[in-house]
Coordinates of C-alpha atoms and ligand atoms in Angstrom, one line a residue:
M1256 CA -11.0 23.2 18.5
L1257 CA -8.3 21.6 16.5
K1258 CA -8.1 17.8 16.8
R1259 CA -5.5 15.2 16.1
A1260 CA -6.1 13.1 13.0
K1261 CA -7.6 9.7 13.8
I1262 CA -6.0 6.8 11.9
S1263 CA -7.4 3.3 12.1
V1264 CA -5.4 0.3 11.2
I1265 CA -7.4 -2.8 10.4
G1266 CA -5.3 -5.9 10.9
A1267 CA -2.9 -5.6 13.9
G1268 CA -0.4 -8.2 12.6
N1269 CA 3.2 -7.5 11.5
I1270 CA 2.4 -4.6 9.1
G1271 CA -0.4 -3.2 11.2
G1272 CA 1.7 -3.2 14.4
E1273 CA 4.7 -1.6 12.7
C1274 CA 2.4 1.0 11.1
A1275 CA 0.9 1.9 14.4
R1276 CA 4.4 2.3 15.9
S1277 CA 5.6 4.6 13.2
L1278 CA 2.4 6.6 13.0
A1279 CA 2.7 7.3 16.7
M1280 CA 6.4 8.0 16.6
K1281 CA 5.8 10.6 13.9
E1282 CA 2.8 12.0 15.8
L1283 CA 0.6 11.8 12.8
G1284 CA -2.5 11.2 14.9
D1285 CA -4.3 8.9 17.4
V1286 CA -4.2 5.3 16.3
V1287 CA -6.8 2.6 16.5
L1288 CA -5.6 -1.0 16.0
L1289 CA -8.4 -3.4 15.1
D1290 CA -8.1 -7.2 14.7
I1291 CA -10.2 -10.3 15.2
P1292 CA -10.3 -12.5 18.3
N1293 CA -8.1 -15.6 18.4
K1294 CA -10.6 -18.5 18.2
D1295 CA -8.2 -21.0 19.9
K1296 CA -7.3 -18.6 22.7
P1297 CA -10.4 -16.5 23.4
E1298 CA -8.8 -15.1 26.6
L1299 CA -6.3 -13.1 24.5
H1300 CA -6.8 -9.6 23.1
M1301 CA -3.8 -9.1 20.8
P1302 CA -4.7 -5.6 19.5
K1303 CA -5.2 -4.3 23.0
G1304 CA -1.9 -5.8 24.1
K1305 CA -0.1 -4.2 21.1
A1306 CA -1.7 -0.8 21.7
L1307 CA -0.7 -0.9 25.4
D1308 CA 2.9 -1.9 24.6
L1309 CA 3.2 0.8 22.0
A1310 CA 1.6 3.4 24.2
C1311 CA 4.4 2.9 26.7
C1312 CA 7.0 3.8 24.1
G1313 CA 5.7 7.4 24.3
P1314 CA 7.7 8.6 27.2
I1315 CA 10.9 7.2 25.7
E1316 CA 10.3 8.3 22.2
N1317 CA 8.6 11.5 23.2
F1318 CA 5.4 11.2 21.4
D1319 CA 1.8 12.0 22.3
A1320 CA -0.7 9.8 20.6
N1321 CA -3.6 7.8 22.0
L1322 CA -3.3 4.1 20.9
T1323 CA -6.4 1.9 21.2
G1324 CA -6.6 -1.8 20.5
T1325 CA -10.0 -3.2 19.7
F1326 CA -12.2 -6.0 18.1
D1327 CA -15.1 -3.5 17.7
Y1328 CA -15.6 -1.5 14.5
K1329 CA -17.5 1.2 16.6
D1330 CA -14.0 2.3 17.7
I1331 CA -13.0 3.4 14.2
A1332 CA -15.9 5.9 14.0
G1333 CA -14.7 9.3 12.9
S1334 CA -11.4 8.0 11.3
D1335 CA -9.7 10.4 8.9
V1336 CA -7.7 7.6 7.4
V1337 CA -8.2 3.8 7.5
V1338 CA -5.3 1.5 6.6
I1339 CA -6.4 -2.1 5.7
T1340 CA -3.7 -4.7 6.4
A1341 CA -6.1 -7.5 7.3
G1342 CA -5.4 -10.7 5.4
L1343 CA -3.0 -13.5 5.0
P1344 CA 0.6 -12.8 4.1
R1345 CA 2.7 -14.9 1.7
K1346 CA 4.5 -18.1 2.7
P1347 CA 7.6 -19.2 0.8
G1348 CA 6.8 -20.4 -2.7
M1349 CA 3.6 -18.4 -2.9
S1350 CA 2.9 -15.5 -5.2
R1351 CA 0.8 -12.5 -4.1
D1352 CA -1.9 -13.8 -6.4
D1353 CA -2.2 -17.0 -4.5
L1354 CA -3.8 -15.0 -1.7
I1355 CA -6.7 -13.8 -3.8
S1356 CA -9.6 -16.1 -2.7
V1357 CA -9.0 -15.8 1.1
N1358 CA -8.1 -12.1 1.1
T1359 CA -11.0 -11.0 -1.1
G1360 CA -13.4 -12.3 1.5
I1361 CA -11.5 -10.6 4.3
V1362 CA -11.1 -7.3 2.6
K1363 CA -14.8 -7.4 1.6
H1364 CA -15.8 -7.9 5.2
V1365 CA -13.5 -5.1 6.4
A1366 CA -14.7 -2.7 3.7
Q1367 CA -18.3 -3.2 4.7
N1368 CA -17.5 -2.1 8.2
V1369 CA -15.4 0.8 7.0
K1370 CA -18.4 2.0 5.0
E1371 CA -20.6 1.7 8.0
Y1372 CA -18.4 3.1 10.7
A1373 CA -16.0 5.4 9.0
P1374 CA -17.9 6.7 5.9
N1375 CA -15.7 9.8 5.5
A1376 CA -12.3 8.1 5.8
I1377 CA -9.6 8.0 3.2
V1378 CA -8.7 4.3 2.7
I1379 CA -5.3 2.9 2.1
V1380 CA -5.2 -0.8 1.3
V1381 CA -2.1 -3.0 1.9
S1382 CA -3.5 -6.5 1.7
N1383 CA -2.4 -8.6 -1.3
P1384 CA -2.9 -9.1 -4.2
L1385 CA -2.8 -5.4 -3.8
D1386 CA -4.4 -3.9 -7.0
A1387 CA -7.3 -6.3 -6.8
M1388 CA -7.8 -5.7 -3.1
V1389 CA -8.0 -1.9 -3.6
Y1390 CA -10.6 -2.6 -6.2
V1391 CA -12.6 -4.7 -3.7
A1392 CA -12.4 -1.9 -1.1
W1393 CA -13.6 0.6 -3.6
K1394 CA -16.5 -1.4 -4.8
V1395 CA -17.7 -2.4 -1.4
T1396 CA -17.3 1.0 0.3
G1397 CA -18.7 2.8 -2.7
F1398 CA -16.4 5.7 -1.7
P1399 CA -15.3 8.1 -4.4
A1400 CA -12.2 6.8 -6.1
H1401 CA -10.0 9.6 -4.8
R1402 CA -10.6 8.3 -1.3
V1403 CA -9.4 4.8 -2.0
M1404 CA -5.9 3.8 -2.9
G1405 CA -3.3 1.1 -2.4
Q1406 CA 0.2 1.1 -1.0
A1407 CA 2.6 -0.7 -3.3
G1408 CA 4.5 1.9 -5.3
A1409 CA 6.0 3.6 -2.3
L1410 CA 7.5 0.2 -1.3
D1411 CA 8.6 -0.9 -4.7
V1412 CA 10.2 2.5 -5.4
A1413 CA 12.0 2.3 -2.0
R1414 CA 13.4 -1.2 -2.8
Y1415 CA 14.5 0.1 -6.2
K1416 CA 16.2 3.1 -4.7
T1417 CA 17.9 1.0 -2.0
F1418 CA 19.5 -1.4 -4.5
L1419 CA 20.6 1.4 -6.8
A1420 CA 22.1 3.3 -3.8
W1421 CA 24.1 0.2 -2.8
E1422 CA 25.2 -0.4 -6.4
L1423 CA 26.4 3.3 -6.7
G1424 CA 27.7 3.7 -3.2
V1425 CA 25.7 6.9 -2.7
S1426 CA 23.0 8.0 -0.2
V1427 CA 19.5 6.6 -0.7
E1428 CA 18.4 10.3 -0.4
D1429 CA 20.0 11.2 -3.6
I1430 CA 18.3 8.7 -5.9
Q1431 CA 15.1 9.8 -7.7
G1432 CA 13.1 7.2 -9.5
L1433 CA 9.7 5.6 -10.1
L1434 CA 8.3 2.2 -10.7
L1435 CA 4.7 2.0 -11.9
G1436 CA 2.1 -0.7 -12.8
G1437 CA 0.7 -3.5 -10.7
H1438 CA 2.3 -4.7 -7.5
G1439 CA 3.6 -7.9 -8.9
D1440 CA 6.6 -9.3 -10.7
D1441 CA 5.5 -7.3 -13.8
M1442 CA 5.8 -3.9 -12.2
V1443 CA 7.0 -1.3 -14.6
P1444 CA 10.6 0.0 -14.1
L1445 CA 11.5 3.4 -15.5
P1446 CA 15.3 3.5 -15.5
K1447 CA 15.4 6.2 -18.1
R1448 CA 13.6 8.5 -15.6
T1449 CA 15.9 7.5 -12.7
S1450 CA 18.7 9.8 -11.6
V1451 CA 21.2 10.6 -9.0
N1452 CA 20.3 14.2 -8.3
G1453 CA 19.5 14.8 -11.9
I1454 CA 22.3 12.7 -13.4
P1455 CA 20.7 9.9 -15.4
I1456 CA 21.7 6.5 -14.0
S1457 CA 22.5 5.4 -17.5
D1458 CA 25.5 7.8 -17.3
L1459 CA 26.7 6.1 -14.1
L1460 CA 25.9 2.4 -14.5
S1461 CA 25.9 -0.2 -17.2
E1462 CA 22.6 -1.5 -18.6
D1463 CA 23.3 -4.9 -16.9
R1464 CA 23.8 -3.4 -13.5
I1465 CA 20.7 -1.3 -13.9
N1466 CA 18.7 -4.3 -14.9
A1467 CA 20.0 -6.3 -12.0
C1468 CA 18.7 -3.5 -9.6
V1469 CA 15.4 -3.5 -11.4
E1470 CA 15.0 -7.3 -11.2
R1471 CA 16.0 -7.3 -7.5
A1472 CA 13.4 -4.6 -6.8
K1473 CA 10.7 -6.7 -8.6
G1474 CA 11.6 -9.8 -6.6
G1475 CA 12.3 -7.9 -3.4
G1476 CA 9.2 -9.0 -1.7
G1477 CA 9.8 -12.7 -2.6
E1478 CA 13.5 -12.4 -1.4
V1479 CA 12.3 -11.4 2.1
V1480 CA 9.6 -14.1 2.1
K1481 CA 12.3 -16.7 1.4
L1482 CA 14.5 -15.4 4.2
M1483 CA 11.8 -14.9 6.9
G1484 CA 9.1 -17.4 5.9
T1485 CA 6.5 -14.6 5.8
S1486 CA 6.0 -11.3 4.0
A1487 CA 8.0 -8.2 4.7
W1488 CA 6.6 -5.7 7.2
Y1489 CA 9.1 -2.9 8.0
A1490 CA 9.4 -1.4 4.5
P1491 CA 5.7 -1.9 3.6
S1492 CA 4.8 -0.1 6.8
A1493 CA 7.2 2.7 6.0
G1494 CA 5.4 3.1 2.6
V1495 CA 2.0 3.3 4.3
V1496 CA 3.3 5.9 6.8
E1497 CA 4.7 8.0 3.9
M1498 CA 1.3 8.0 2.3
V1499 CA -0.6 8.8 5.6
E1500 CA 1.8 11.7 6.3
A1501 CA 1.2 13.2 2.9
I1502 CA -2.5 13.0 3.6
V1503 CA -2.8 14.2 7.2
R1504 CA -0.2 17.0 6.6
D1505 CA -1.7 17.8 3.2
K1506 CA 1.7 17.7 1.7
K1507 CA 0.8 17.2 -2.0
R1508 CA 3.6 14.5 -2.2
V1509 CA 4.0 12.7 -5.5
I1510 CA 4.0 9.0 -4.5
A1511 CA 3.6 6.0 -6.7
S1512 CA 0.2 4.7 -5.5
A1513 CA -2.4 2.3 -6.7
A1514 CA -5.0 4.8 -7.9
Y1515 CA -8.2 4.6 -9.9
C1516 CA -7.4 5.0 -13.6
E1517 CA -9.5 5.1 -16.8
D1518 CA -7.8 7.0 -19.6
E1519 CA -4.6 7.5 -17.7
Y1520 CA -1.7 5.4 -19.2
G1521 CA -4.3 3.6 -21.3
V1522 CA -5.6 1.6 -18.4
A1523 CA -9.2 1.5 -19.5
P1524 CA -9.9 4.2 -22.1
G1525 CA -13.4 5.6 -21.9
A1526 CA -14.4 3.2 -19.1
K1527 CA -16.6 5.7 -17.3
G1528 CA -16.7 4.2 -13.8
K1529 CA -15.4 0.8 -14.9
G1530 CA -11.7 1.5 -14.5
Y1531 CA -9.0 -0.2 -12.4
F1532 CA -6.5 0.6 -9.7
V1533 CA -2.9 0.5 -11.0
G1534 CA 0.3 2.0 -9.7
V1535 CA 0.8 5.5 -11.1
P1536 CA 2.4 8.7 -9.8
A1537 CA -0.2 10.5 -7.7
V1538 CA -0.4 13.7 -5.8
L1539 CA -1.4 12.8 -2.2
G1540 CA -2.9 15.5 0.0
G1541 CA -5.7 16.1 2.4
K1542 CA -8.4 15.0 -0.1
G1543 CA -6.6 11.7 -0.8
I1544 CA -5.5 11.2 -4.4
E1545 CA -5.7 14.8 -5.6
K1546 CA -4.3 14.2 -9.0
I1547 CA -2.7 11.6 -11.2
I1548 CA 0.3 12.8 -13.0
S1549 CA 0.4 11.5 -16.5
F1550 CA 3.2 11.5 -18.9
K1551 CA 3.8 9.9 -22.3
M1552 CA 5.7 6.7 -21.9
D1553 CA 8.0 5.5 -24.6
A1554 CA 7.1 2.4 -26.5
T1555 CA 9.0 0.0 -24.3
E1556 CA 7.6 1.5 -21.1
Q1557 CA 4.0 1.4 -22.5
K1558 CA 4.5 -2.2 -23.5
Y1559 CA 5.5 -3.2 -20.0
M1560 CA 2.6 -1.0 -18.6
N1561 CA 0.1 -2.8 -20.9
E1562 CA 1.3 -6.2 -19.7
S1563 CA 1.0 -5.1 -16.1
I1564 CA -2.5 -3.6 -16.6
S1565 CA -3.6 -6.8 -18.3
H1566 CA -2.4 -8.8 -15.3
V1567 CA -4.3 -6.5 -12.9
K1568 CA -7.5 -6.9 -15.1
D1569 CA -7.1 -10.7 -14.9
L1570 CA -6.9 -10.5 -11.1
V1571 CA -10.0 -8.3 -10.9
G1572 CA -11.7 -10.8 -13.2
V1573 CA -11.1 -13.5 -10.6
V1574 CA -12.6 -11.3 -7.9
Q1575 CA -15.7 -10.6 -10.1
K1576 CA -16.2 -14.3 -10.7
M1577 CA -16.2 -14.8 -7.0
F1578 CA -18.5 -11.9 -6.4
P1579 CA -20.4 -10.9 -9.5
E1580 CA -21.8 -7.8 -7.8
M1581 CA -18.3 -6.4 -8.0
A1582 CA -18.4 -6.2 -11.8
Ligands
APR966 N1 -10.5 -8.4 10.2 C1 -9.5 -7.9 10.8 N2 -8.3 -8.4 10.9 C2 -8.1 -9.6 10.3 C3 -9.1 -10.3 9.6 C4 -10.4 -9.6 9.6 N3 -11.5 -10.2 9.0 N4 -8.7 -11.4 9.1 C5 -7.4 -11.5 9.4 N5 -7.0 -10.4 10.1 C6 -5.7 -10.0 10.8 C7 -5.0 -11.2 11.3 O1 -5.6 -11.7 12.5 C8 -3.6 -10.7 11.5 O2 -3.4 -10.2 12.7 O3 -4.8 -9.5 9.8 C9 -3.5 -9.6 10.4 C10 -2.5 -9.8 9.3 O4 -1.3 -9.8 9.9 P1 -0.1 -10.8 9.5 O5 -0.6 -12.2 9.4 O6 1.1 -10.5 10.4 O7 0.3 -10.3 8.0 P2 1.1 -9.0 7.5 O8 2.5 -9.4 7.3 O9 0.8 -7.9 8.4 O10 0.5 -8.8 6.1 C11 -0.9 -8.4 6.0 O11 -0.5 -7.2 3.9 O12 1.3 -7.0 2.5 C12 0.1 -7.7 2.7 O13 0.6 -9.8 1.8 C13 0.4 -9.1 3.0 O14 -2.0 -9.7 2.7 C14 -0.9 -9.5 3.6 C15 -1.3 -8.2 4.5

């Protein structure tokens, strides 16, 4: 008998709730929303409430998907995909890195439960600081690296394309481009490889205008935090859903994702099991990260990439100091 995919979303907050909504709307599978009880108001059950509210969109939006809200990890058993959004979001003035001590503990706890209750799942991490949190999920679950990845590039690329499309006055659908590296202010832009349906953007925009779009994409998350007082959730969720769709529909999409690298892009040459998760173009399909697409960067791109990699290594170093078993 054919079965729907089962997708569990850990952390039913802003990103988790929006993920659940879009996953159901696209009929990508049945969705479990898991969160923790509210200590101050034990009578509430937020994930159950969100699941119930979302389920009642079905007849209006015409989707069939079971939505479950729970505090109990037993309910994620048999998940094909687990999305981890548990953790604190940024407040104005904070960088993603400021979240590291609290979110490492949260993601560690979540990953222990994913390992126990959904041992065959493909895991997509969203919690920040992203590249370090994917590393934590990988170490704690012990899953093969192709089944653990982070959502960051899908979002960063979407921001980059949005600002370029506005600048050029063209449809967002006609911009092709990539951003690589860590999910921080030192993400790596690749304007030379960005085009409007194959026409290089350098033929259409001045260097200054391109740089302005790149800088706005880099600071796009911070811009939203300043406006809303908390992290973005619509576009990050859209990025997650793009990745989940590629996996459950085995689409072999090429999506910039935080994927485990050793020799690729000079991340950790010859590391043999001691590599890092960094944003790279990856082929996403039914097995998870099915392939990392490598290309030779020019000297400037590689310089930016090296800086970004070194930042990711510093963050992982902080995690390893907190939990030496993660070295
Ligand atoms: N287990 C499960 N859920 C947890 C846990 C835990 N141990 N700890 C916290 N949570 C839940 C919170 O109760 C909350 O509902 O995670 C949810 C996070 O939701 P929000 O506070 O709305 O944060 P959100 O905007 O969704 O961002 C989540 O993703 O992009 C990153 O920086 C962002 O780290 C943040 C994460």
